Tab-separated table of C-alpha atoms in Angstrom:
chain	number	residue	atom	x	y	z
A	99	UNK	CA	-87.192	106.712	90.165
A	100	UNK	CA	-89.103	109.716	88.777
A	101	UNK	CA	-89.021	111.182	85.133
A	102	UNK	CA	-90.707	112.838	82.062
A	103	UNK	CA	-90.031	110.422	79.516
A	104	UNK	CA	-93.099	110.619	77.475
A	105	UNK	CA	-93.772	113.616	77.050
A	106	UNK	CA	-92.910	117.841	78.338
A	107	UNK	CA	-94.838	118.368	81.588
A	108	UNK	CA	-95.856	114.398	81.961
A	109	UNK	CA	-93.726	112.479	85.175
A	110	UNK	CA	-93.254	108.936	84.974
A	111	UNK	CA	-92.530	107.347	88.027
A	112	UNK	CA	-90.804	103.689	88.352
A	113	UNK	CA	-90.808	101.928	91.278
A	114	UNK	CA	-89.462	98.149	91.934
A	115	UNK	CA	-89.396	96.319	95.256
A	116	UNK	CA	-89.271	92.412	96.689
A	117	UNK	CA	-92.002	92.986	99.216
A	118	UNK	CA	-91.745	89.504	100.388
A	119	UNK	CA	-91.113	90.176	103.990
A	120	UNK	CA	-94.334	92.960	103.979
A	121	UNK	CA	-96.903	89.654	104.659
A	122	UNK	CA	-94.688	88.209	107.278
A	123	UNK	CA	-95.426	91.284	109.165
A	124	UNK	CA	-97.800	93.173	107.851
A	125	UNK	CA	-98.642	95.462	111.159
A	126	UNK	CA	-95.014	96.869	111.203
A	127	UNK	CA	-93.213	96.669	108.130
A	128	UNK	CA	-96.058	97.060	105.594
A	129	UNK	CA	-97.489	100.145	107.502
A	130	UNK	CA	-94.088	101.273	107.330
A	131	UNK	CA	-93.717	100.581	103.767
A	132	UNK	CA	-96.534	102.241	102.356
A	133	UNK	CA	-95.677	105.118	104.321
A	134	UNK	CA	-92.439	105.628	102.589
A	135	UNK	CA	-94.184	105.141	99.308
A	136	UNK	CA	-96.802	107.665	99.832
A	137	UNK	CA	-93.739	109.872	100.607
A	138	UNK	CA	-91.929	108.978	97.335
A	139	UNK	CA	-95.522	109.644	95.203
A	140	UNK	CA	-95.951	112.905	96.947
A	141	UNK	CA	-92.144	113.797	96.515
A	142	UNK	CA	-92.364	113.452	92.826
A	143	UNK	CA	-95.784	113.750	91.887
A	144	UNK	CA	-96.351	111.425	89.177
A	145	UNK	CA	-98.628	111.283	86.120
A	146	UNK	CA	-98.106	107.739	85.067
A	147	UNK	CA	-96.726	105.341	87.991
A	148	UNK	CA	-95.521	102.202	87.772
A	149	UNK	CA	-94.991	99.938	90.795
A	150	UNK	CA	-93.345	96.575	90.285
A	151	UNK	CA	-93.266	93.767	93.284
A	152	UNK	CA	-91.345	90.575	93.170
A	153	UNK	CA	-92.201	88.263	96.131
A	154	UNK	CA	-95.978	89.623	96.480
A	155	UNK	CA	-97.454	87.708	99.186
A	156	UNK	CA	-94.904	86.213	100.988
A	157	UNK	CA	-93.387	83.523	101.552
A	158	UNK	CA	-96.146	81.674	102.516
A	159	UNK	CA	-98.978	82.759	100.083
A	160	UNK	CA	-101.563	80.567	100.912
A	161	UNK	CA	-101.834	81.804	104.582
A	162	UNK	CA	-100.761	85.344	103.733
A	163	UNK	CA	-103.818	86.445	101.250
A	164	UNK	CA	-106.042	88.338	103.471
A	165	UNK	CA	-103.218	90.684	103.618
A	166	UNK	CA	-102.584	90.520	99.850
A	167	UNK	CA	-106.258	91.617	99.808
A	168	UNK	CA	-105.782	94.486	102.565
A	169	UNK	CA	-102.315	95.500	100.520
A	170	UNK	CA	-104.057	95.979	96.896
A	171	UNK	CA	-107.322	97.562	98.970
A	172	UNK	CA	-105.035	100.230	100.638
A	173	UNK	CA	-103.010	101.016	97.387
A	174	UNK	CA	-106.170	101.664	95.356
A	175	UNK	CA	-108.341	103.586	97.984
A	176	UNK	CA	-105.664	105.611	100.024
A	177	UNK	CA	-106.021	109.394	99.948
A	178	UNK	CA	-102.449	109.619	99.279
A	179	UNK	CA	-103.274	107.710	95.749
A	180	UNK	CA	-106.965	109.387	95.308
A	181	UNK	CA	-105.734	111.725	92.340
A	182	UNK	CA	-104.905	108.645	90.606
A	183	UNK	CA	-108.573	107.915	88.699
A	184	UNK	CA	-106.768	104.830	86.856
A	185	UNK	CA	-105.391	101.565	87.763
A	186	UNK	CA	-104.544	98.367	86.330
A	187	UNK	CA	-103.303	95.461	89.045
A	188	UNK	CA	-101.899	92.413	87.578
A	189	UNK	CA	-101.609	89.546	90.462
A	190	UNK	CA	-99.637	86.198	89.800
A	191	UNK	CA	-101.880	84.531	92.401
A	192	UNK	CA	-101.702	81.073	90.820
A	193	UNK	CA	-99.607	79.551	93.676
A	194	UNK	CA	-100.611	76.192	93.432
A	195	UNK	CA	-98.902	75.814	89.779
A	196	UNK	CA	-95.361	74.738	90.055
A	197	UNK	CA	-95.116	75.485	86.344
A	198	UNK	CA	-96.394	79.047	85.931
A	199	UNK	CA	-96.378	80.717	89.373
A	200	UNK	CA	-93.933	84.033	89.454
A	201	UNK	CA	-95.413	86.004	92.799
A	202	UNK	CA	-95.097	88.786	90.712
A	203	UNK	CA	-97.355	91.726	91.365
A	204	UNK	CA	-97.727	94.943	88.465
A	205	UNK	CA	-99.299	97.741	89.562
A	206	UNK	CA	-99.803	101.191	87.264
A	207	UNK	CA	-101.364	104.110	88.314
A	208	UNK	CA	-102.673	107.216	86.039
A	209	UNK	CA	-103.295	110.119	87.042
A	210	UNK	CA	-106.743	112.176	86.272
A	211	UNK	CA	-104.895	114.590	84.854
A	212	UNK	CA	-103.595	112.428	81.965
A	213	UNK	CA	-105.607	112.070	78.729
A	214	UNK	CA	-105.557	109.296	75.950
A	215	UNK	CA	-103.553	106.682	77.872
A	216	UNK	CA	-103.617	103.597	76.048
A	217	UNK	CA	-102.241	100.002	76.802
A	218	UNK	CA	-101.035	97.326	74.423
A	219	UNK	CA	-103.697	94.147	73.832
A	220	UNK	CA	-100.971	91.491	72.747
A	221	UNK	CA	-103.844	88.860	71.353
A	222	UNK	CA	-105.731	91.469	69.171
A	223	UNK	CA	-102.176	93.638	68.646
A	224	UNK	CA	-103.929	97.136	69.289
A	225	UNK	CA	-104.372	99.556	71.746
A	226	UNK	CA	-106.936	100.069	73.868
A	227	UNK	CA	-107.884	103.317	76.009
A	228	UNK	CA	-107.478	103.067	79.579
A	229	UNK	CA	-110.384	103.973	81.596
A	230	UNK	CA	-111.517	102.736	85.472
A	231	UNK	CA	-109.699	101.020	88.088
A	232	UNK	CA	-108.820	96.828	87.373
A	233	UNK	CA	-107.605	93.995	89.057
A	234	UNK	CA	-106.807	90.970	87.545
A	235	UNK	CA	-105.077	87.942	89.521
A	236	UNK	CA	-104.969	84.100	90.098
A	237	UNK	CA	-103.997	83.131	86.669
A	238	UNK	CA	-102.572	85.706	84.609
A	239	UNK	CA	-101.595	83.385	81.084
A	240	UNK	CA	-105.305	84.228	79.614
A	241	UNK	CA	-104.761	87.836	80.386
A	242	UNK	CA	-104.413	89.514	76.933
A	243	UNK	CA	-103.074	92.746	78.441
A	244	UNK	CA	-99.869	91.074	79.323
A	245	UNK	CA	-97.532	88.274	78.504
A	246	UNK	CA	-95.896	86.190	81.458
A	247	UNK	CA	-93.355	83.817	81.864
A	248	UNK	CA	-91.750	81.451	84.322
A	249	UNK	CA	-87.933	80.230	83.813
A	250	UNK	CA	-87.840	76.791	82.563
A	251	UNK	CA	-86.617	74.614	85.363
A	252	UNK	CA	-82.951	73.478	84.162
A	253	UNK	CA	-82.375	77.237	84.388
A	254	UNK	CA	-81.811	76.789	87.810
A	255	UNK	CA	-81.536	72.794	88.540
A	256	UNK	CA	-80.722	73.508	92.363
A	257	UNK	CA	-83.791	75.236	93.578
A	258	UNK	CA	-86.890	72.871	93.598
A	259	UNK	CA	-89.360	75.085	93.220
A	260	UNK	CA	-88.140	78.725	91.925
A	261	UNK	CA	-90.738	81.332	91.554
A	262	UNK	CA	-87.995	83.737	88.966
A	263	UNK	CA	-89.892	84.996	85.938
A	264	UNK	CA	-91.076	88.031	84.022
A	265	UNK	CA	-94.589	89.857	83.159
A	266	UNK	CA	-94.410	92.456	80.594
A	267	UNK	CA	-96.865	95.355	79.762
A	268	UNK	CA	-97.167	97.677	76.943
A	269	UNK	CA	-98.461	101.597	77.304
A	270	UNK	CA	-98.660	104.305	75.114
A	271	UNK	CA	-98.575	107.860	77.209
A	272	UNK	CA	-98.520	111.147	74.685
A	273	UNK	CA	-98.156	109.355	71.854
A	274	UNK	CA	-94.515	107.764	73.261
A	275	UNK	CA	-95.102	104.080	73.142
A	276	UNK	CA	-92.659	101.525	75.361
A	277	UNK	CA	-92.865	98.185	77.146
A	278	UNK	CA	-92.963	97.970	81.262
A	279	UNK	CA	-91.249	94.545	82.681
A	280	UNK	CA	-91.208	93.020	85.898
A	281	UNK	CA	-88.562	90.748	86.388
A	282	UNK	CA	-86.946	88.389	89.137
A	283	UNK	CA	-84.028	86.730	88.570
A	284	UNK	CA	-82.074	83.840	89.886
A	285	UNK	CA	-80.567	84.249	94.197
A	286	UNK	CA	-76.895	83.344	95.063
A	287	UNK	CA	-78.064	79.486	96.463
A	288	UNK	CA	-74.362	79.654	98.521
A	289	UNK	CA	-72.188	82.038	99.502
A	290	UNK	CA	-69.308	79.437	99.200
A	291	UNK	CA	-70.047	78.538	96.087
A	292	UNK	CA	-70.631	81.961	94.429
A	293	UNK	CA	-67.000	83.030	96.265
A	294	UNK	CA	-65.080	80.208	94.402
A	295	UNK	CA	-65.254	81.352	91.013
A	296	UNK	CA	-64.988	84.816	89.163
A	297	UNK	CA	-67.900	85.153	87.696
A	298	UNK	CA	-69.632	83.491	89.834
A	299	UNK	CA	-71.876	80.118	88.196
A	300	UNK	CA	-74.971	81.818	89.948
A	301	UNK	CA	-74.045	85.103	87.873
A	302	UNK	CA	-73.710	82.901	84.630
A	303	UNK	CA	-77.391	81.803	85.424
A	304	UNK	CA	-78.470	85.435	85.476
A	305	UNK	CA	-77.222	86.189	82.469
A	306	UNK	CA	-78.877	83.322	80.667
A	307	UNK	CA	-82.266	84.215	81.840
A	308	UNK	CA	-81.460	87.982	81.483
A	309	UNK	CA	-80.458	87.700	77.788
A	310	UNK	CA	-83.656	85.087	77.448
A	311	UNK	CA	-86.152	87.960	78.264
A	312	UNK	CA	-84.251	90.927	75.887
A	313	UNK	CA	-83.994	88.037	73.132
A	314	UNK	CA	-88.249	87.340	73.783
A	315	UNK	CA	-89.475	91.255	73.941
A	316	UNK	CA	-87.539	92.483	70.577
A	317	UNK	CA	-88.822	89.710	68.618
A	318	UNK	CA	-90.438	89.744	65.818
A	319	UNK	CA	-94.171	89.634	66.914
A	320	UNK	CA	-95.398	92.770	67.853
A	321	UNK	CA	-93.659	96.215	67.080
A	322	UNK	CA	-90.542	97.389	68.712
A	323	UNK	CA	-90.569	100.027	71.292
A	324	UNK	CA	-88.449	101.681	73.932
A	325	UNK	CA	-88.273	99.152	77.309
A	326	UNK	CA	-87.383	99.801	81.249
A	327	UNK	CA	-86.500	96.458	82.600
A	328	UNK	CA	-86.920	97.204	86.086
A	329	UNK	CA	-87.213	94.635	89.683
A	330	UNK	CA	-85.244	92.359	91.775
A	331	UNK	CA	-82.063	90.688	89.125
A	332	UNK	CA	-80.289	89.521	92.165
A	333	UNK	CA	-77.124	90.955	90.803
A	334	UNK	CA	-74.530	90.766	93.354
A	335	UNK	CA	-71.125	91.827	94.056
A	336	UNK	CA	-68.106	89.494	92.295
A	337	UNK	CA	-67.520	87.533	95.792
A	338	UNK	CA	-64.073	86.510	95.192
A	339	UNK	CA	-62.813	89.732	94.025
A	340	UNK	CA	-64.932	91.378	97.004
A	341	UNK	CA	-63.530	89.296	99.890
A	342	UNK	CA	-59.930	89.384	98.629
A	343	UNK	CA	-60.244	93.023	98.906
A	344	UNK	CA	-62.469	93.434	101.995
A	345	UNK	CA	-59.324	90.576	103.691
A	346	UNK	CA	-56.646	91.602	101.798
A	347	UNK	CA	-54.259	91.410	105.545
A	348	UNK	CA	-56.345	88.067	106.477
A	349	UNK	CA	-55.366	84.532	106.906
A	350	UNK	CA	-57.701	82.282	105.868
A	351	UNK	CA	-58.864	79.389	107.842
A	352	UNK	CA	-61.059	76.413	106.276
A	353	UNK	CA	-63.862	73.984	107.874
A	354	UNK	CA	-64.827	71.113	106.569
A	355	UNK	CA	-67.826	68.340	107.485
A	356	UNK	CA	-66.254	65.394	109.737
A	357	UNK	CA	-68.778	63.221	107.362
A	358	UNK	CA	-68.129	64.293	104.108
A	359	UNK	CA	-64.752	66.371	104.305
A	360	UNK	CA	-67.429	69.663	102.495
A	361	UNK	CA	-66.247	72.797	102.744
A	362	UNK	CA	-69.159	74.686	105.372
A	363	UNK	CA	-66.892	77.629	106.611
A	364	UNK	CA	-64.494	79.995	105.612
A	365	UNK	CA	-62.977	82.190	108.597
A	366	UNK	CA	-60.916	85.379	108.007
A	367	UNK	CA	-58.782	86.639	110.391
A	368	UNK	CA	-56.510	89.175	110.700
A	369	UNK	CA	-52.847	88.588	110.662
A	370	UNK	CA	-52.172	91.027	114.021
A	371	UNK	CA	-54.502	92.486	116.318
A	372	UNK	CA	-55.139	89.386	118.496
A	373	UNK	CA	-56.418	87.118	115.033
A	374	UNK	CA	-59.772	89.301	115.013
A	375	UNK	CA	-61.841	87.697	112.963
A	376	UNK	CA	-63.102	89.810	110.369
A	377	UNK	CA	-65.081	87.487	107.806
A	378	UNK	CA	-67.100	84.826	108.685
A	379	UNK	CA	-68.606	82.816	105.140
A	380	UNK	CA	-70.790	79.703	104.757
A	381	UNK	CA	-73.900	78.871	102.877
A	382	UNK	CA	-76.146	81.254	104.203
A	383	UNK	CA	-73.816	83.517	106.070
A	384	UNK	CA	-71.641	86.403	105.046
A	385	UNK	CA	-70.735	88.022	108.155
A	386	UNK	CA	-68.755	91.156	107.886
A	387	UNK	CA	-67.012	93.211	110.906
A	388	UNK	CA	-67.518	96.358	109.552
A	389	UNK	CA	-70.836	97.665	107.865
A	390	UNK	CA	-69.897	101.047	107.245
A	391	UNK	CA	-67.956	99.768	104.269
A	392	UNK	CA	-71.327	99.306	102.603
A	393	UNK	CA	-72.969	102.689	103.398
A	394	UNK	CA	-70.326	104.962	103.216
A	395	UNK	CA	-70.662	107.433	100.375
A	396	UNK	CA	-73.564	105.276	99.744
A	397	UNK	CA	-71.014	102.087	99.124
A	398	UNK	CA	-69.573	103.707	95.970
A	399	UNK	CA	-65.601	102.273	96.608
A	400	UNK	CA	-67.758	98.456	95.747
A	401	UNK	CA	-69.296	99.428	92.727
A	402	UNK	CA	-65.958	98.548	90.693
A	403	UNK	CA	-67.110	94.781	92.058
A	404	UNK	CA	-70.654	95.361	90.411
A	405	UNK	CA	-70.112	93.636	87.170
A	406	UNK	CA	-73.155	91.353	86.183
A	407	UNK	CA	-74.551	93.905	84.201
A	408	UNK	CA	-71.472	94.493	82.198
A	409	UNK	CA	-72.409	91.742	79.775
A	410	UNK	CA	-75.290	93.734	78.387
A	411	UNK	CA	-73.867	96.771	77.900
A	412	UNK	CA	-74.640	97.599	74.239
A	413	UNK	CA	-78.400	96.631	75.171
A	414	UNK	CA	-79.185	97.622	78.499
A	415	UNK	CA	-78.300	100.901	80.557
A	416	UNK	CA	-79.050	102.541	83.614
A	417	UNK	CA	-78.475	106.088	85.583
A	418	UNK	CA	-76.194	106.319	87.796
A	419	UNK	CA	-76.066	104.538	91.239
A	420	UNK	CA	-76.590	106.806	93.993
A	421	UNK	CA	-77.595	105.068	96.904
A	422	UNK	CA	-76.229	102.089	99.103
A	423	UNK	CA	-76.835	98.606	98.188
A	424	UNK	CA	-80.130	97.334	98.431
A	425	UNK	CA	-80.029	94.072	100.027
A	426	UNK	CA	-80.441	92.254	102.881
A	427	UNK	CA	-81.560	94.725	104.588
A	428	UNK	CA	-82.910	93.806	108.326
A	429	UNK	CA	-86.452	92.828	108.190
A	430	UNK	CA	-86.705	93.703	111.991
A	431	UNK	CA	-88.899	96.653	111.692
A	432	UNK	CA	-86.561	98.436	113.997
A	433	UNK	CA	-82.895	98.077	112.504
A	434	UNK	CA	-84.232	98.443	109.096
A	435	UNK	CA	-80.777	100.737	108.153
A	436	UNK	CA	-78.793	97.541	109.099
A	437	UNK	CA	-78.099	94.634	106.737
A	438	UNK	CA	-78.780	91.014	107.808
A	439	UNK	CA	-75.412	88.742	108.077
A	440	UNK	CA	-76.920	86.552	105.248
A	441	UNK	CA	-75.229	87.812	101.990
A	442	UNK	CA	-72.853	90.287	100.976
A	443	UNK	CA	-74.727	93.550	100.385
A	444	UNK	CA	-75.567	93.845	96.783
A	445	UNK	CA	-77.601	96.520	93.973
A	446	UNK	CA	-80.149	93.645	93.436
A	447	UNK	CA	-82.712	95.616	92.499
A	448	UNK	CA	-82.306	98.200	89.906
A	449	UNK	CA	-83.904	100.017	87.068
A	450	UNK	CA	-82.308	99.212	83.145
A	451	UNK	CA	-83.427	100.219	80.221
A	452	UNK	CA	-83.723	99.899	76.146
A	453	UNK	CA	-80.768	102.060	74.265
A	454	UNK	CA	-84.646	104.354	73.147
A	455	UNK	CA	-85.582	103.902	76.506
A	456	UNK	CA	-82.604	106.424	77.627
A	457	UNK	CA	-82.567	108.494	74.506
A	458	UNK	CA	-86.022	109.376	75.682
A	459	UNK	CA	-84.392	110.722	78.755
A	460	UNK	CA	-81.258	112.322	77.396
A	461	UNK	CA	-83.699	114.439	75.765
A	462	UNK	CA	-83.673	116.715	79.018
A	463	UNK	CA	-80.765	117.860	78.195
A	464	UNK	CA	-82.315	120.149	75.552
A	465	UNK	CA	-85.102	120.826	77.294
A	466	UNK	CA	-87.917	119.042	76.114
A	467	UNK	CA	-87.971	116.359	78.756
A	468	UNK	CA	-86.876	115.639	81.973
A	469	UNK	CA	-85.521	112.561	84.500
A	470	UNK	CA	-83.914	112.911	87.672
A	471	UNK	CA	-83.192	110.310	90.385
C-alpha cells in the first residue's frame, strides 16, 4: 500500500508480510523477495516507509540468524533503498523467552527528502527528531521507542508455545501524528475444527486478542492519534459457509480413527461424474479441485465469506480488496502463484485502520491528499 496521508506531496508507504519461509531458503525465495520489494519502493516512491514482518527469522531462529543479519544488512545498504538517509529497525530477537518472544520485525524508512520527522518516546512521552540509521533487537521491552506485547497464554491454550503479539510505534510526519502496529494474530490449529462451527472458535480467539490491542492503544496514557493496524491477523474465510458453497452437489463422506472413533477426514464427492472427489479436509489439509475459484477476478465471489473483521466495524476499516487471497501460497520458489493444499485460501494479511486514520485519506478526495492501492 502507498499513500499521502500526512501531508500534500509526502507518500506513505505500508507494507506487511510473514516472511517466515524467506530463512528457510534464503538463496531463492529471499532474493526473490526483495526483488519484488525494490519493485514496489520504486513503483511508488515513498517518503516515509513502513515495512512490517511477522515470522522474521524463521522457523528455526536460532540456526537462521546469519541470514537475519544478511536480510537487515541488504535492506539498509541496497542501492534500491540508498535515498532513504533514515532508518529505525526494531528486532524481537529474544527467542529464548517463552514469555515475551513475538518474531516480529519493524522496519521504517525516511526518505532524505523529508524534514522534521519525529517519533514518539513512550517513557519520557515526547518526541524526538529522527536522525541516522538504528537497529535495535534481542530484547525489545527496555526499548522506550516502542511498546510490545505477547498474548497471554490462555489466549490460545492449544498451541504450546505461540509467538502472536503486537509492537507499536508512534511518528509524527508534517505535523500529522499517528501510531504504526505490527500485529500477528492467532492460526486456524485445524481445519476440522474451524469447519464445524460458524464462526469458527479460532475466529472467536482473534477477536479477543484483536479487540485486546484497540482496547490497549486508545487508552488513557499517552494522547490519541490516528492508527494503521497493519500484518498477518490470520483472518480466514467462514469454513462452513465456504465448503457448503464450494460442495453444494457433494456427498459427504466421514473418517474416523479405528482407536479413538476422531473425526481425521472429511471427503467430498460429487453426486455424478464418476464420485470425483472434489474436497479433501483434515487437520492440516484443505485440498480443493479447482484453484481458479480463488484467483479469479482476484477471488472476489469469496469475499461475502470474509467476515472476521465485521465485528470491528465502527473501529476499524480498510480499502477495498483488490487482489487474491494471500495465503498459503507455495513456498517452492517456482510455483509461487499456486497455493499449498494446507488451508483454505484466506486475506490473512491486510492493512486496517483508525476511523482518523481513513479520514486522513478521504481527504484526497478534495485534493489535498492522496492514497491509492
Amino acid at each position: 500500500m502507498a499513500g499521502k496521508a500526512a501531508a500534500p506531496g509526502t507518500a506513505v508507504l505500508l507494507v506487511t508480510a510473514n516472511v517466515g519461509s524467506l530463512f528457510d531458503d534464503p538463496e531463492n525465495l529471499q532474493k526473490n523477495w526483495l526483488r519484488e520489494f525494490y519493485q514496489v519502493v520504486h513503483t511508488h516512491k515513498p517518503h516515509f516507509m513502513a515495512l512490517h514482518c511477522q515470522e522474521f527469522g524463521g522457523k528455526n531462529y536460532e540456526t537462521s540468524m546469519s541470514h537475519v543479519d544478511k536480510f537487515v544488512k541488504e535492506l539498509l545498504s541496497s542501492d534500491a533503498m540508498k535515498e532513504y538517509n533514515r532508518a529505525r529497525v526494531y528486532l524481537d530477537e529474544n527467542f529464548k523467552s517463552q514469555e515475551h518472544f513475538t518474531a516480529l520485525g519493524s522496519f521504517y524508512f525516511l526518505h532524505e527528502s523529508l524534514k522534521n520527522i519525529y517519533q514518539f518516546d513512550f517513557k519520557a512521552k515526547k518526541y524526538k527528531k529522527v536522525a541516522g540509521k538504528e537497529i535495535y533487537s534481542d530484547t525489545l521491552e527496555s526499548t522506550p521507542m516502542l511498546e510490545k506485547e505477547k498474548f497471554p497464554q490462555d489466549y490460545f491454550p492449544e498451541c504450546k508455545w505461540s509467538r502472536k503479539g503486537f509492537v507499536r510505534t508512534r511518528w509524527c510526519v508534517a505535523d500529522c501524528a499517528f501510531d504504526l502496529v505490527n500485529i500477528h494474530l492467532f492460526h486456524d490449529a485445524s481445519n476440522l475444527v474451524a469447519w464445524e462451527t460458524s464462526p469458527s472458535v479460532y475466529s472467536g480467539i482473534r477477536h479477543k486478542a484483536l479487540g485486546y490491542v484497540l482496547d490497549r492503544i486508545i487508552d488513557q496514557r499517552f494522547e490519541k492519534v490516528s492508527y494503521f493496524v497493519f500484518g498477518d491477523f490470520n483472518f480466514r474465510l467462514d469454513s462452513k459457509s465456504v465448503v457448503e458453497t464450494l460442495c453444494t452437489q457433494a456427498t459427504m463422506q466421514t473418517v474416523r480413527a479405528a482407536d479413538t472413533n476422531e473425526v481425521v477426514k472429511l471427503i467430498f464427492r460429487e453426486s455424478d461424474n464418476d464420485r470425483k472427489v472434489m474436497l479433501q479436509l483434515e487437520k492440516k489439509v484443505f485440498h480443493y479441485f479447482n484453484q481458479e475459484v480463488f484467483r479469479d477476478n482476484n477471488g472476489t465471489a469469496l469475499l461475502e465469506f470474509d467476515k472476521e473483521l465485521s465485528v470491528f466495524k465502527d473501529r476499524l476499516y480498510e480499502l477495498d480488496i483488490s487482489f487474491p487471497p494471500s495465503y498459503p501460497y507455495s513456498e517452492d520458489s517456482g510455483q509461487g502463484r499456486q497455493y499449498m493444499n494446507t488451508r483454505c485460501p484466506a486475506w490473512c494479511d491486510r492493512v486496517l485502520m483508525s476511523p482518523s486514520a481513513r479520514e486522513l485519506i478521504l481527504k484526497g478526495e478534495d485534493g489535498r491528499a492522496t492514497f491509492r492501492r
